Each structure stands twice: as structure tokens, then as C-alpha cells.
Coordinates of C-alpha atoms and ligand atoms in Angstrom, one line a residue:
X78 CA -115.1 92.0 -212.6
X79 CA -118.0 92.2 -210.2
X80 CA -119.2 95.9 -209.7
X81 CA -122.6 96.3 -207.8
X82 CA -124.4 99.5 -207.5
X83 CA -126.6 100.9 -204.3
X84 CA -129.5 102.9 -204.9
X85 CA -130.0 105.2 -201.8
X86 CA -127.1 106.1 -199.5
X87 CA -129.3 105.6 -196.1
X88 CA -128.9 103.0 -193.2
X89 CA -129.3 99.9 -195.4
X90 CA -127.8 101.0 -198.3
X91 CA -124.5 101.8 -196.6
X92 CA -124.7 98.6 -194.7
X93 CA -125.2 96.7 -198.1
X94 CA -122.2 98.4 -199.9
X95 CA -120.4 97.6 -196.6
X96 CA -121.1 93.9 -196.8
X97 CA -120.8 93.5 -200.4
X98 CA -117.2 95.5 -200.0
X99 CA -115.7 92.8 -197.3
X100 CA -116.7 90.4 -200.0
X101 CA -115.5 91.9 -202.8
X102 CA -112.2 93.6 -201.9
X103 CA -111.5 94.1 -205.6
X104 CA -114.7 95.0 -206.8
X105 CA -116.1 98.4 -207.2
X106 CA -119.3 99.5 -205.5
X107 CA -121.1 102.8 -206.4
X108 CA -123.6 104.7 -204.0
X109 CA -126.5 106.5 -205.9
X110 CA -128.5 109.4 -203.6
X111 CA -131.0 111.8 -205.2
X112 CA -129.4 114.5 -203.0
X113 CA -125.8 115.3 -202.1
X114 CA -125.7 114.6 -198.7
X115 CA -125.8 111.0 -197.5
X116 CA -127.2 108.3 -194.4
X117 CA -130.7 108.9 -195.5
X118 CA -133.1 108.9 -192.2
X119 CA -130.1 109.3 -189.9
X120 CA -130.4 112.8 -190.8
X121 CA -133.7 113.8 -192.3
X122 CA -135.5 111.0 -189.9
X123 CA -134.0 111.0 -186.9
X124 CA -135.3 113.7 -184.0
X125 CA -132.6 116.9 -183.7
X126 CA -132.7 116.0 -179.8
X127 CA -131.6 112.6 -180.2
X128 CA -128.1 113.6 -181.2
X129 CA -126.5 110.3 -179.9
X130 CA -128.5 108.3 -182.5
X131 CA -127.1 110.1 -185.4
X132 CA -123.3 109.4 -184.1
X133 CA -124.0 106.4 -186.2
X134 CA -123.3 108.7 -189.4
X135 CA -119.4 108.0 -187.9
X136 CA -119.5 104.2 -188.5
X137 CA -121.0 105.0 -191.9
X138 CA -118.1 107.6 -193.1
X139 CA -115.5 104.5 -192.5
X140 CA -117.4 102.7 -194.8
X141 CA -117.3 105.8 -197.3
X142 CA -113.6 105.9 -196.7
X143 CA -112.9 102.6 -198.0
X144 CA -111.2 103.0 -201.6
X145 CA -113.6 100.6 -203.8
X146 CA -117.3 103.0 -202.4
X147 CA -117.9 106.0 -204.4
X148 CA -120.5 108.1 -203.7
X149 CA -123.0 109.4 -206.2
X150 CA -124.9 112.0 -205.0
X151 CA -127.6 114.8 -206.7
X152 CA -128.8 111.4 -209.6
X153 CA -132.3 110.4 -209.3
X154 CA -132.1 106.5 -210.6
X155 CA -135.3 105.9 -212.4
X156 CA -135.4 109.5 -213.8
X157 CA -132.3 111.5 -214.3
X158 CA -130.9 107.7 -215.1
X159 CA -133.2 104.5 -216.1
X160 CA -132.4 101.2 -214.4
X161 CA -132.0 99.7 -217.6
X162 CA -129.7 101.8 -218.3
X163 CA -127.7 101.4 -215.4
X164 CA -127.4 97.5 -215.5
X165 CA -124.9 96.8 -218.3
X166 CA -122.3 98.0 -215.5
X167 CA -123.2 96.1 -212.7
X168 CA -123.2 92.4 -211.8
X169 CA -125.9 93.2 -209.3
X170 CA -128.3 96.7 -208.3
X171 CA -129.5 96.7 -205.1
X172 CA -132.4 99.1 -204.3
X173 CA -132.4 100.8 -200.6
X174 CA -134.4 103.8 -201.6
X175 CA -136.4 103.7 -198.5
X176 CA -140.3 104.3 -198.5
X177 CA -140.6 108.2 -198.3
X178 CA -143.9 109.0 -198.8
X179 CA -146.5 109.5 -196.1
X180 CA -149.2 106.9 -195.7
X181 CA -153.0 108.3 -196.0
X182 CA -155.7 107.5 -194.0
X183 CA -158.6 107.9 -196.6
X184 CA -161.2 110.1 -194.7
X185 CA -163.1 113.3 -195.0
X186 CA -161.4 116.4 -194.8
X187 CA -157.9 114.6 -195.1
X188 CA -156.8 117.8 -196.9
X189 CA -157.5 120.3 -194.8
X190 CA -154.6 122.8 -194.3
X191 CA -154.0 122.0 -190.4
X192 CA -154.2 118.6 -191.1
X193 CA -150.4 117.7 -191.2
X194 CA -148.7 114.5 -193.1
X195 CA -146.0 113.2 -190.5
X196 CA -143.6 113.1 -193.0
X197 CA -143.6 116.8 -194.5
X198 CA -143.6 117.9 -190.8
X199 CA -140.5 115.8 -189.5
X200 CA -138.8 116.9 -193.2
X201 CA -139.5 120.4 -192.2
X202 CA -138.1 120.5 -188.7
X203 CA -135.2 118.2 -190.0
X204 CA -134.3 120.2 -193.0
X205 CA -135.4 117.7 -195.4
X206 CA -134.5 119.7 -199.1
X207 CA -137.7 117.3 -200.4
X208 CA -140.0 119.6 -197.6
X209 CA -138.1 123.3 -197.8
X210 CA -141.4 124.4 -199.5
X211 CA -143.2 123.4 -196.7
X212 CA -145.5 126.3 -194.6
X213 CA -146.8 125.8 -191.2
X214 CA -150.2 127.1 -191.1
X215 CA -150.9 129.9 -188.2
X216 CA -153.4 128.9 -185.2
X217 CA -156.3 130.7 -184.4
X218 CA -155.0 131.7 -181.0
X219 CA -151.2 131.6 -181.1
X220 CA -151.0 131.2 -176.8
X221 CA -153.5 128.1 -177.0
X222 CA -152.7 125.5 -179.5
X223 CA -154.1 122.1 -179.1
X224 CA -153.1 118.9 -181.8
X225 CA -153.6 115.7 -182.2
X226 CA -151.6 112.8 -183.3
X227 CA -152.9 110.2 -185.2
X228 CA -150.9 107.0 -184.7
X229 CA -148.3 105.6 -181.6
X230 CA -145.7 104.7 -183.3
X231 CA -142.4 106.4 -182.5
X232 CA -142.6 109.1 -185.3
X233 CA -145.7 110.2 -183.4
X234 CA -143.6 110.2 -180.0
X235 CA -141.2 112.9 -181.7
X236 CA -143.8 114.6 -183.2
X237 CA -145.4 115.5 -179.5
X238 CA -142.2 115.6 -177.8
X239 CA -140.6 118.8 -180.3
X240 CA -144.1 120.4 -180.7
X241 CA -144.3 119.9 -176.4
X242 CA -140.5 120.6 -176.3
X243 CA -140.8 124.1 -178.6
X244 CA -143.9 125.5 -176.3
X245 CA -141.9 125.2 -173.2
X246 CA -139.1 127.5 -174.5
X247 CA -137.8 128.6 -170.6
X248 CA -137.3 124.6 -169.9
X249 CA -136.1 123.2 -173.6
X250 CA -133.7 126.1 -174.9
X251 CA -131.6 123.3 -175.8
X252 CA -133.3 122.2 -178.7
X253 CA -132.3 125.6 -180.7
X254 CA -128.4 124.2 -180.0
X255 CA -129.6 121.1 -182.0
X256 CA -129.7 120.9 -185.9
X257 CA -133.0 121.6 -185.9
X258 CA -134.7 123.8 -189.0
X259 CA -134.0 127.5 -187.3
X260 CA -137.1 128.2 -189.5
X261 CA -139.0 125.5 -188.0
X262 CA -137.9 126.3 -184.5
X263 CA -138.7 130.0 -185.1
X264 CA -142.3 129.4 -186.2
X265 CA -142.8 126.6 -183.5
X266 CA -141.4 128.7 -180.9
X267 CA -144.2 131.5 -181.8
X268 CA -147.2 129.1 -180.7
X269 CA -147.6 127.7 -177.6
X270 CA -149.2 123.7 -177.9
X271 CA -150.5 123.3 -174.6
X272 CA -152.9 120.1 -175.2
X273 CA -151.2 117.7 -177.2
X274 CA -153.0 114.1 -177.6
X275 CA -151.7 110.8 -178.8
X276 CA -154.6 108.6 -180.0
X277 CA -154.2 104.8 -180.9
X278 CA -156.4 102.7 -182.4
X279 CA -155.7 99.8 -180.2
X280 CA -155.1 99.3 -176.6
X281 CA -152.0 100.0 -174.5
X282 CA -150.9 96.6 -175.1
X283 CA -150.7 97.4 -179.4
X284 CA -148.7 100.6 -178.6
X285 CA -146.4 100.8 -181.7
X286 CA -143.4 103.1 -180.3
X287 CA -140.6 101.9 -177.9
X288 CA -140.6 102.1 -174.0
X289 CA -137.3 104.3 -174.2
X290 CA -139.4 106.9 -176.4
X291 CA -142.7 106.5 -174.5
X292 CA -140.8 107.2 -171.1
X293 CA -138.5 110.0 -172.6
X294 CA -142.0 111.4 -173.9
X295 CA -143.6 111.1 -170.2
X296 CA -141.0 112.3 -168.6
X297 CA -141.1 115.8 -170.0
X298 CA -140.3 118.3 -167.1
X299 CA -143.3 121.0 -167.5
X300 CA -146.2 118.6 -168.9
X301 CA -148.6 116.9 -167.2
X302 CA -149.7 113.3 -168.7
X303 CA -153.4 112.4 -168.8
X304 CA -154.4 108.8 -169.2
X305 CA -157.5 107.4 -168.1
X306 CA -157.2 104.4 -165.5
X307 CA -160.2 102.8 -167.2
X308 CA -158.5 102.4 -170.6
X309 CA -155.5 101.1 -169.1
X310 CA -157.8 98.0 -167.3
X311 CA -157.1 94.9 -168.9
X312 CA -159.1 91.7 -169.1
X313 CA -158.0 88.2 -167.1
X314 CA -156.7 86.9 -170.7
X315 CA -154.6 89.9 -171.2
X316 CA -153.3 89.9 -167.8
X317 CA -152.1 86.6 -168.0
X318 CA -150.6 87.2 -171.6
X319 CA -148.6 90.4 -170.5
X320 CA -146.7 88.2 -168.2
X321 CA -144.7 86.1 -170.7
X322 CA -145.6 89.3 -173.4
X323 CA -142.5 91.1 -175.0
X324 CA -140.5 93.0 -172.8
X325 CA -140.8 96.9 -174.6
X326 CA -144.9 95.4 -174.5
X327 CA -144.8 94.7 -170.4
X328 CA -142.6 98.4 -170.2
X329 CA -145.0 100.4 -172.0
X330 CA -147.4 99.0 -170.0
X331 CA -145.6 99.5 -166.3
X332 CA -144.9 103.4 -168.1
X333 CA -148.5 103.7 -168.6
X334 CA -149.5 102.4 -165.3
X335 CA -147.5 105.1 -163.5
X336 CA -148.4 108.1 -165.0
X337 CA -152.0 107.4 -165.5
X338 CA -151.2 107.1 -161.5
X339 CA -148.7 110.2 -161.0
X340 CA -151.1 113.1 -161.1
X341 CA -149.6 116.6 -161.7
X342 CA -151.0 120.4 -162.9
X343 CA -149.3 121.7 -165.6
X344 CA -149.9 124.0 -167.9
X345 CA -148.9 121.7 -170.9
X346 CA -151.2 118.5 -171.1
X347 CA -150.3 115.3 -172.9
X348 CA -153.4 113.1 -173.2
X349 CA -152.5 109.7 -174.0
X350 CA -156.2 107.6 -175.9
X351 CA -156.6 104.3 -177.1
X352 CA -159.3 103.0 -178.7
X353 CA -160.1 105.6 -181.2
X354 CA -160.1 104.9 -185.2
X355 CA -160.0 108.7 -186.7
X356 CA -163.1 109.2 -188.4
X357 CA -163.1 112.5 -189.9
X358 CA -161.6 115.9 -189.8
X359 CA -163.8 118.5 -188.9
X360 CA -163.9 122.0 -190.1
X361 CA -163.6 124.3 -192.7
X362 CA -161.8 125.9 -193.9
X363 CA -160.0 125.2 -190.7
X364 CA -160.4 122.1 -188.9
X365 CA -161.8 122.5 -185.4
X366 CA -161.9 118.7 -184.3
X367 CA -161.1 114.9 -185.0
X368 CA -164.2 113.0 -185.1
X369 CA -163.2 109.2 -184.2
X370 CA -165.1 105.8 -183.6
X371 CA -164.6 104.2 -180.8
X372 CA -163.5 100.8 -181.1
X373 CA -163.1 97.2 -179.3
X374 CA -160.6 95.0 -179.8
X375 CA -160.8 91.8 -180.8
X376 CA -158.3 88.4 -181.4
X377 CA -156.5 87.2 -178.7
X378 CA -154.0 89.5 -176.7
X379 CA -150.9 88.8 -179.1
X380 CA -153.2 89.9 -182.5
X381 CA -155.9 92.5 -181.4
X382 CA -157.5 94.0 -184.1
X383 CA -159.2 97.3 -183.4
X384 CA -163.0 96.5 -184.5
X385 CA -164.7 99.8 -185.1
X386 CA -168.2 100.7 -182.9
X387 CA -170.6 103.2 -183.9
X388 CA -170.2 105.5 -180.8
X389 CA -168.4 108.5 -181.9
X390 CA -165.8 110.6 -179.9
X391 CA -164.6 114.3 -180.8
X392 CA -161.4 116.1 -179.8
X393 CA -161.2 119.8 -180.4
X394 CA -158.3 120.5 -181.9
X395 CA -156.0 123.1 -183.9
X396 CA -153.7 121.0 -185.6
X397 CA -153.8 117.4 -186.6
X398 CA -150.7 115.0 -187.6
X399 CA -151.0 112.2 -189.6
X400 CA -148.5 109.8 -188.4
X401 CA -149.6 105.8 -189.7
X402 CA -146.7 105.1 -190.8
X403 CA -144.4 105.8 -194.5
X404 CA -145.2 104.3 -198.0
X405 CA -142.7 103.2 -200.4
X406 CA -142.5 104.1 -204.1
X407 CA -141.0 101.8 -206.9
X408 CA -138.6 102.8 -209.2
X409 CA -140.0 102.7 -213.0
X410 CA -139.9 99.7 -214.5
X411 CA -139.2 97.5 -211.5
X412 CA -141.4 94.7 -210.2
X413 CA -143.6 96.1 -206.7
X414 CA -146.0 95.0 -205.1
X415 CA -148.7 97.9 -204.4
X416 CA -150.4 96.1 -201.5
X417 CA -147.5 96.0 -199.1
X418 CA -145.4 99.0 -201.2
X419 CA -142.7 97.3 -201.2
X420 CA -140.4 94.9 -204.0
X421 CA -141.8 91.3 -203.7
X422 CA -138.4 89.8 -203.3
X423 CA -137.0 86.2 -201.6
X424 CA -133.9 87.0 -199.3
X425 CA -133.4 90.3 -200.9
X426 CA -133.9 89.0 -204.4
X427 CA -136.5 90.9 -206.3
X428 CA -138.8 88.7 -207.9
X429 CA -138.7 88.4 -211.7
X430 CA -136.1 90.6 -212.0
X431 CA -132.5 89.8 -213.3
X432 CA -129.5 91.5 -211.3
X433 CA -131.9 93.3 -209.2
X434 CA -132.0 93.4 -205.3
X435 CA -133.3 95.1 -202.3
X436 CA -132.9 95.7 -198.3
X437 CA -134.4 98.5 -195.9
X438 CA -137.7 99.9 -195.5
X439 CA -138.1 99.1 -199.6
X440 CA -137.8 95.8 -198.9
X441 CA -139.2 94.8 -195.5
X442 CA -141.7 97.8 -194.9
X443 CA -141.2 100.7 -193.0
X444 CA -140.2 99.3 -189.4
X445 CA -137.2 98.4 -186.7
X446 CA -134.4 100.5 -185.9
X447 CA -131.4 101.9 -187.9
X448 CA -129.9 98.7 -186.7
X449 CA -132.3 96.2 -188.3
X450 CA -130.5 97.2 -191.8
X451 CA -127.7 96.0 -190.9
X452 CA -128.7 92.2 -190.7
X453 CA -132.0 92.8 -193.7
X454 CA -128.7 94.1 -196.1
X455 CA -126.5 91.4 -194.6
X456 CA -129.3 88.6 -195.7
X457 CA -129.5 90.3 -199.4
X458 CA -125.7 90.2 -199.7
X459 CA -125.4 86.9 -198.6
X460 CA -128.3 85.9 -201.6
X461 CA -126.2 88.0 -204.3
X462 CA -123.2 85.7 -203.0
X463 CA -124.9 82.5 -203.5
X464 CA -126.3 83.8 -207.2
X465 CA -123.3 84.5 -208.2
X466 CA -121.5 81.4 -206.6
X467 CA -124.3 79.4 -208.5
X468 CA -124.1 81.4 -212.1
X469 CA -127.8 83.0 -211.5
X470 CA -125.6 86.8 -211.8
X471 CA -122.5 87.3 -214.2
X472 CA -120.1 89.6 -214.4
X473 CA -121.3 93.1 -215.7
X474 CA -119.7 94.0 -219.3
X475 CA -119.3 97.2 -219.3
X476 CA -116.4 99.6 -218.0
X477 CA -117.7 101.9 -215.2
X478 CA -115.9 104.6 -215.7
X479 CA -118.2 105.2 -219.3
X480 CA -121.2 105.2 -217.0
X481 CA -119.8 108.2 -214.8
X482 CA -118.7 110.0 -217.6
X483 CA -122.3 110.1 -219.3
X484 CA -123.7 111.0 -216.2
X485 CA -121.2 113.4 -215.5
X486 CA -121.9 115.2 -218.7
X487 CA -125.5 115.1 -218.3
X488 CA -125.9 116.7 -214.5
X489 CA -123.6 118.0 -211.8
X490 CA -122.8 115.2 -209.5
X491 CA -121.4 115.1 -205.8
X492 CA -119.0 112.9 -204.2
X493 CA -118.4 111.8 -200.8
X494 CA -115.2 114.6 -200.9
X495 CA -117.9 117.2 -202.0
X496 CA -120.4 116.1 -199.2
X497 CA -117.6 116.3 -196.6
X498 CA -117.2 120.1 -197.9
X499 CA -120.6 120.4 -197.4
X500 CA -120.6 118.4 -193.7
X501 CA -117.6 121.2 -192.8
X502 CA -119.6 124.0 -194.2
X503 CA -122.9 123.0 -191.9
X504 CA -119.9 122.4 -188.9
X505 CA -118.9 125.7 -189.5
X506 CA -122.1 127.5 -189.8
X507 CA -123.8 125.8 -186.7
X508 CA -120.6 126.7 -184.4
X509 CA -121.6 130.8 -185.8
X510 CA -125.5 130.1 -184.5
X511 CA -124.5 128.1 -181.2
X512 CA -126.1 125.1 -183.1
X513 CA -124.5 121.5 -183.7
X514 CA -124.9 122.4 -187.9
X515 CA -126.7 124.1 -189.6
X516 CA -127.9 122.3 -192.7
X517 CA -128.2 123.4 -196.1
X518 CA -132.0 123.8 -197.2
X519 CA -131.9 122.7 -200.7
X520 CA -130.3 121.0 -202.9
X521 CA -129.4 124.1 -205.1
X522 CA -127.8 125.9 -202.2
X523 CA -125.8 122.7 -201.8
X524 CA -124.8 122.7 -205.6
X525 CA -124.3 126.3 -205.5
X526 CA -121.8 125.9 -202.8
X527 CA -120.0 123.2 -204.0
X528 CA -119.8 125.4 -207.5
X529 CA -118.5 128.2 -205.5
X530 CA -121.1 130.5 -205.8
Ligands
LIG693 P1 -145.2 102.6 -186.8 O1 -144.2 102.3 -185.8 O2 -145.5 101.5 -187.8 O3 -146.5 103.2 -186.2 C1 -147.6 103.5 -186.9 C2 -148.8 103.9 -186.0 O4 -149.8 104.3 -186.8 C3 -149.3 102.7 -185.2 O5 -149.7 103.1 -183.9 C4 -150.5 102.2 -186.0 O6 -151.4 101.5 -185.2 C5 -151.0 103.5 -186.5 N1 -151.9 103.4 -187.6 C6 -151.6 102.8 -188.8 N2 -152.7 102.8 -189.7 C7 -153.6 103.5 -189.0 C8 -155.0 103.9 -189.3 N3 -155.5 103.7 -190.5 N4 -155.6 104.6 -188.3 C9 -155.1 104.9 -187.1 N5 -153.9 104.5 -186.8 C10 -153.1 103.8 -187.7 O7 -144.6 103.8 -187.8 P2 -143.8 105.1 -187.5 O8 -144.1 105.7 -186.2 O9 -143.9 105.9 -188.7 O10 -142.3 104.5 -187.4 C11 -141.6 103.9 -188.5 C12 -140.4 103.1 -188.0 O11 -139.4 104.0 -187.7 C13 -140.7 102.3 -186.8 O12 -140.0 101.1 -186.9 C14 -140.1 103.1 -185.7 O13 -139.8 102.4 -184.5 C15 -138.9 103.7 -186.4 N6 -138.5 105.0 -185.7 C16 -137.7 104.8 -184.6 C17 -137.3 105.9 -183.9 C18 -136.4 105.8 -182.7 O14 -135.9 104.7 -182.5 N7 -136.3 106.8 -181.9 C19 -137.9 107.2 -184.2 C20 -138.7 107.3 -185.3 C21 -139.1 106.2 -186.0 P3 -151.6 99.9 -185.4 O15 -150.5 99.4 -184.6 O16 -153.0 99.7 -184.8 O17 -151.6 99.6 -186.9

């Protein structure tokens, strides 16, 4: 019998079990998460205001329905289990852990208290257990707050929008009937962030987030948005390229364009740079500015690299998010490639490894849309079809339900019956608060519940 095990119950790892269970009707496929609760990003990623996004969770619960997917949640593979432990019992492992660690950027004062890592932020405000230790630090002056974000990418775009969104409580009560942290909505409601920049590195053109987001972001009833017209000004070369340039490139653009035009007074600023490589932080013990160099940009339109000048530019600010982009993590043992953080791998198969695959942000890097998973899994299961079509993979040996037992004896364990408990306790809660849930904070209180205590 061909059983296959996934290692992370997110977007990729639910649309690999998916695939590999329409080709294996009789097989048996189990899903490994570190924590009880399943679809990865869809819930700790995803902003609380973009509920609609998350109603993807519903496509993934039919593939947790289907008789031959269990769900293993609260087991850490690489610690609580070893991989070489785990392959015995499965023809093929494929790894969809994601890459949850924030990336660094490397300069001075880097760990200065208000100088905030994208990811412990957006696990804070979306109830991430990995982040329920996290503390907002207080402002100096809790009426005036100013940050900057570091990166335009559309983790940077949520970022501004709930700090913008959880300053103007009068116009965006709403976002307390979300499943947003009612911690981190408390503390963010206390400060009001009235100058909120987004800084690239590159030029409009490079802009990494997505014209829904950008607009969405603009948009915002109560802010004004400040771009200069002189950054926006492109050369003949890049006028010519934006023509036949990707459409979310020529969008972002046309988004730009107008507000840079549309001038309003509001007491809530978004400034909107490019051109600025962050330097340092400034400050101590509290930082009091981003120090950047300006840069130029060089290549042609398609390829611009930002080259970096030696004429400086400061913003004062209270706060500063890091937000370049995640990092992934190997599990022990396994072949990775530290450059790119990811498993070298050809169609999903990880290099010099036996059994072993990948798909998702381990595999590709940490980009595209909940979506993308879909085909990237799709591509690895179609490569464990041909291996085993070819005799590359065999049939595993051993008798599955020995592996759950031994795990079972060692640590308490979740299924996808325990997580819907779980789902109807958060329901439940979130109707008594006027919210859409109200997630558990840790993965003790999760336990405990499911223990009945
Ligand atoms: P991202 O899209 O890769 O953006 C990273 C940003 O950081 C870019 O602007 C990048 O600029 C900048 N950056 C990288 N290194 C830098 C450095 N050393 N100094 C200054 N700037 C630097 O990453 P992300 O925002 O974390 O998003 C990850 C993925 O999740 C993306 O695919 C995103 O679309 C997706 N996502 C989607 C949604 C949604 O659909 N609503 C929401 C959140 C996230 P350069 O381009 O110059 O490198």
C-alpha cells in the first residue's frame, strides 16, 4: 500500500493531500501540523478584514472530510518526531511547512524594541499561538504615533491598513467584529498612528504588492495619501515598457498616478516613498528615525535593481516594521539550500533525498497567492506519480497504525474532529463578543479544552 504523509496542514499541504488522495483512493494520507488547528496562513496570515479570503478554509474542510486524510495536529516533525523516523511508513513525505520566520535586514539598531519583525506583528494581531508572548511597546505620545514600513509587498499593505484602520476607531469599528486579537485591537486602539509611510527600495514600477491591495490601501475613508509627483516621473524607456508591462504593474501605476494627483487634508497621512534602501535605525533606547540611502535604479525597466547613492534621507518615526519578506527553516536532517531557504528540489523532488518531497512557500519561496499552491502541489504530486510509476519510490513497509500509536503514547495529539470542537468553540465565543471567532491563544488553552479542563 502507498501511504504518503504531509508535513504542515496549510494551503499547499492540503492541496497536496488533496491531489495525491484523487490518485490514490485506497491509500492513506496523514496531515502533520505543529499546532491543532489547521490551513496554516489562511488563518495566522491572512488580514482579519479580508474575511472573504479565508472562506477558502471551506474548500479545505471537504478535503479533511474525505475518509483516507487524517489530521495530525499538536506533532512537531523534526522534533517531537524525526523524519527518519517517520519514513518506514510512508511511500512518499512531502514537506509544506511553509517559511515562518521573518527575514532580517542586517543594519544598526535592527534590535531596537520599536523596531517591529512583520511576522511577530501580523502573528499577534492574528492570534498566532507561535507570537501570544508578543508585547507591543508603548509610544512616547500615545495621540501622535508615526511608523514606517519597510518593504511594499502586500504584508506591508496590511500592516498600514489595520495600524491606519485601528487609529480611525469612529470610521473602522468593524474591524473589532473581525477575528482579530481583542488584545491586539485593544492596545492598537489606545494609540492613534496618524503618519504611516510605505518605503520601497525601487520605483513605482518594482512595487511588490497587488493593485487590489494597493487601491483597498488608498482608498481608506479618513486618510490622506501623500506621494510625490516627482518620484512617480518615469523615463522615455520606462514609458514605453509600461505599455506592454504586466497588468497589476500598469494598475499600480494608474493607482499611484491618481492619488499622487487627488489631494486631500486629513488628519491620518499615508506617505507612499520609493527609492529609499533602510540604512539604519536611529535611537536609543528608543528609536526616533529610519536613516535610508537613497538610491537609483538601474537594468532595464523589466529588472531594476535599486543601486544605493550616498545621499541620506531620515524619517522620524515611532515605530518601524520590518516587512522584506518570510524565511524558511529546514527540518533536521533534510537537504536545504541556505541561500534561497528553501529544499533544492526538481518538480517537487528534494534533491538527494529518498521519499522526500516539497510544495509551498518551502519549496518555491515565499510568494503568489493562496492559489499558487494549488498548481506548485499539483506539479509535486504529479513527480511522486511518475516515481512511483517508474520504481524510483516503493511501497512503505510498515503498518500506520504502529506509527500513531507511538506517537499517541508519547504526546497528546488532535484530529480534524478535535479541531472542529475547537472551530465551534471559537464560533461560539465570537457570537458572545459580536466577533466572527474568537481564537484560542495558545496551544495549551487548545489542549486544555479539548481535555476538558
Ligand atoms: P514580498 O511580496 O516579497 O515583498 C517584500 C518587499 O520587501 C518588497 O517590496 C521588497 O522589495 C522588499 N525588500 C526585500 N528585501 C529588502 C531589503 N533588504 N531592503 C528593503 N526592502 C526589501 O513579501 P510579502 O509582502 O512578505 O508577501 C509574501 C507573499 O504573500 C507575497 O506573494 C504576497 O503577495 C503574499 N500575500 C498576499 C496577500 C493578499 O493576497 N492579500 C496578503 C499578504 C501576503 P524588492 O522588490 O525591491 O525586493
Amino acid at each position: 500500500m502507498h501511504n504518503f504523509a504531509i508535513v504542515g496542514a496549510g494551503p499547499s499541504g492540503i492541496y497536496a493531500a488533496d491531489a495525491l488522495a484523487n490518485k490514490f483512493p485506497t491509500s492513506k494520507m496523514l496531515i502533520f501540523d505543529s499546532i491543532s488547528s489547521p490551513y496554516g496562513l489562511v488563518r495566522s496570515g491572512v488580514a482579519p478584514d479580508h474575511e472573504k479570503i479565508k472562506e477558502v478554509s471551506r474548500i479545505f474542510d471537504k478535503v479533511f472530510s474525505k475518509d483516507n486524510i487524517q489530521f495530525v495536529g499538536g506533532v512537531k516533525i523534526g522534533s517531537d518526531i524525526g523524519i527518519e523516523e517517520l519514513k518506514p511508513y510512508f511511500s512518499a513525505i512531502v514537506l509544506c511547512h511553509g517559511a515562518s520566520l521573518d527575514r532580517k535586514l542586517g543594519i544598526a539598531n535592527e534590535n531596537l524594541k520599536n523596531v517591529i519583525p512583520a511576522t511577530s506583528f501580523v502573528g499577534w494581531y492574528n492570534v498566532n499561538p507561535e507570537y501570544s508572548n508578543f508585547i507591543f511597546p508603548e509610544p512616547k505620545d500615545k495621540n501622535n504615533c508615526s511608523a514606517v514600513i519597510i518593504g511594499q509587498g502586500n504584508v506591508a499593505i496590511d500592516i498600514s491598513r489595520i495600524l491606519l484602520k485601528s487609529s480611525i476607531k469612529e470610521l473602522y469599528n468593524g474591524l473589532s467584529e473581525t477575528d482579530i486579537s481583542r488584545t491586539a485591537l485593544s492596545e492598537l486602539r489606545k494609540y492613534s498612528f496618524r503618519k504611516v509611510h510605505l518605503v520601497g527600495r525601487r520605483g513605482p514600477l518594482q512595487a511588490a504588492c497587488t493593485d487590489k491591495e494597493l487601491k483597498e490601501l488608498c482608498k481608506l475613508e479618513g486618510v490622506s495619501v501623500i506621494i510625490s509627483e516627482d518620484e512617480l516621473k518615469l523615463s522615455e524607456e520606462e514609458q514605453n515598457w509600461l505599455t506592454q508591462a504586466p497588468k497589476g504593474i500598469q494598475k499600480n501605476y494608474e493607482i499611484l498616478t491618481e492619488f499622487a494627483q487627488n489631494k486631500s487634508n486629513n488628519d491620518f497621512e499615508l506617505h507612499i516613498k520609493f527609492c529609499l534602501s533602510p540604512h539604519s535605525f536611529i535611537g536609543e533606547p528608543e528609536l526616533q528615525a529610519v536613516s535610508f540611502s537613497k538610491t537609483n535604479l538601474s537594468g532595464t525597466p523589466e529588472r531594476r535593481s535599486a543601486i544605493i547613492t550616498n545621499e541620506q534621507e531620515e524619517i522620524t518615526a515611532d515605530y518601524a516594521f520590518v516587512s522584506v519578506g518570510y524565511k524558511g527553516k529546514s527540518i533536521p536532517g533534510v537537504n536545504f539550500d541556505d541561500s534561497s531557504n528553501t529544499y533544492p528540489n526538481v518538480a517537487g523532488r528534494i534533491e538527494n533525498e529518498n521519499g522526500l518531497y516539497t510544495s509551498g512557500w518551502i519549496k518555491r519561496g515565499p510568494s503568489g497567492v493562496i492559489g499558487t499552491n494549488k498548481s506548485d502541489s499539483v506539479e509535486t504530486v504529479t513527480t511522486i506519480v511518475n516515481d512511483i510509476e517508474s520504481g524510483l519510490i516503493k511501497e512503505s513497509s510498515k503498518d500506520l497504525k504502529e506509527l500513531l500509536e507511538k506517537i499517541s503514547n508519547k504526546m497528546f495529539t488532535s484530529s480534524y474532529l478535535d479541531w472542529k470542537k475547537l472551530d465551534a468553540e471559537e464560533l461560539r465565543l465570537g457570537a458572545t463578543y459580536n466577533k466572527s471567532r474568537v481564537k484560542f491563544e495558545t496551544q495549551e488553552k487548545m489542549y486544555d479544552f479539548l481535555k476538558g479542563d
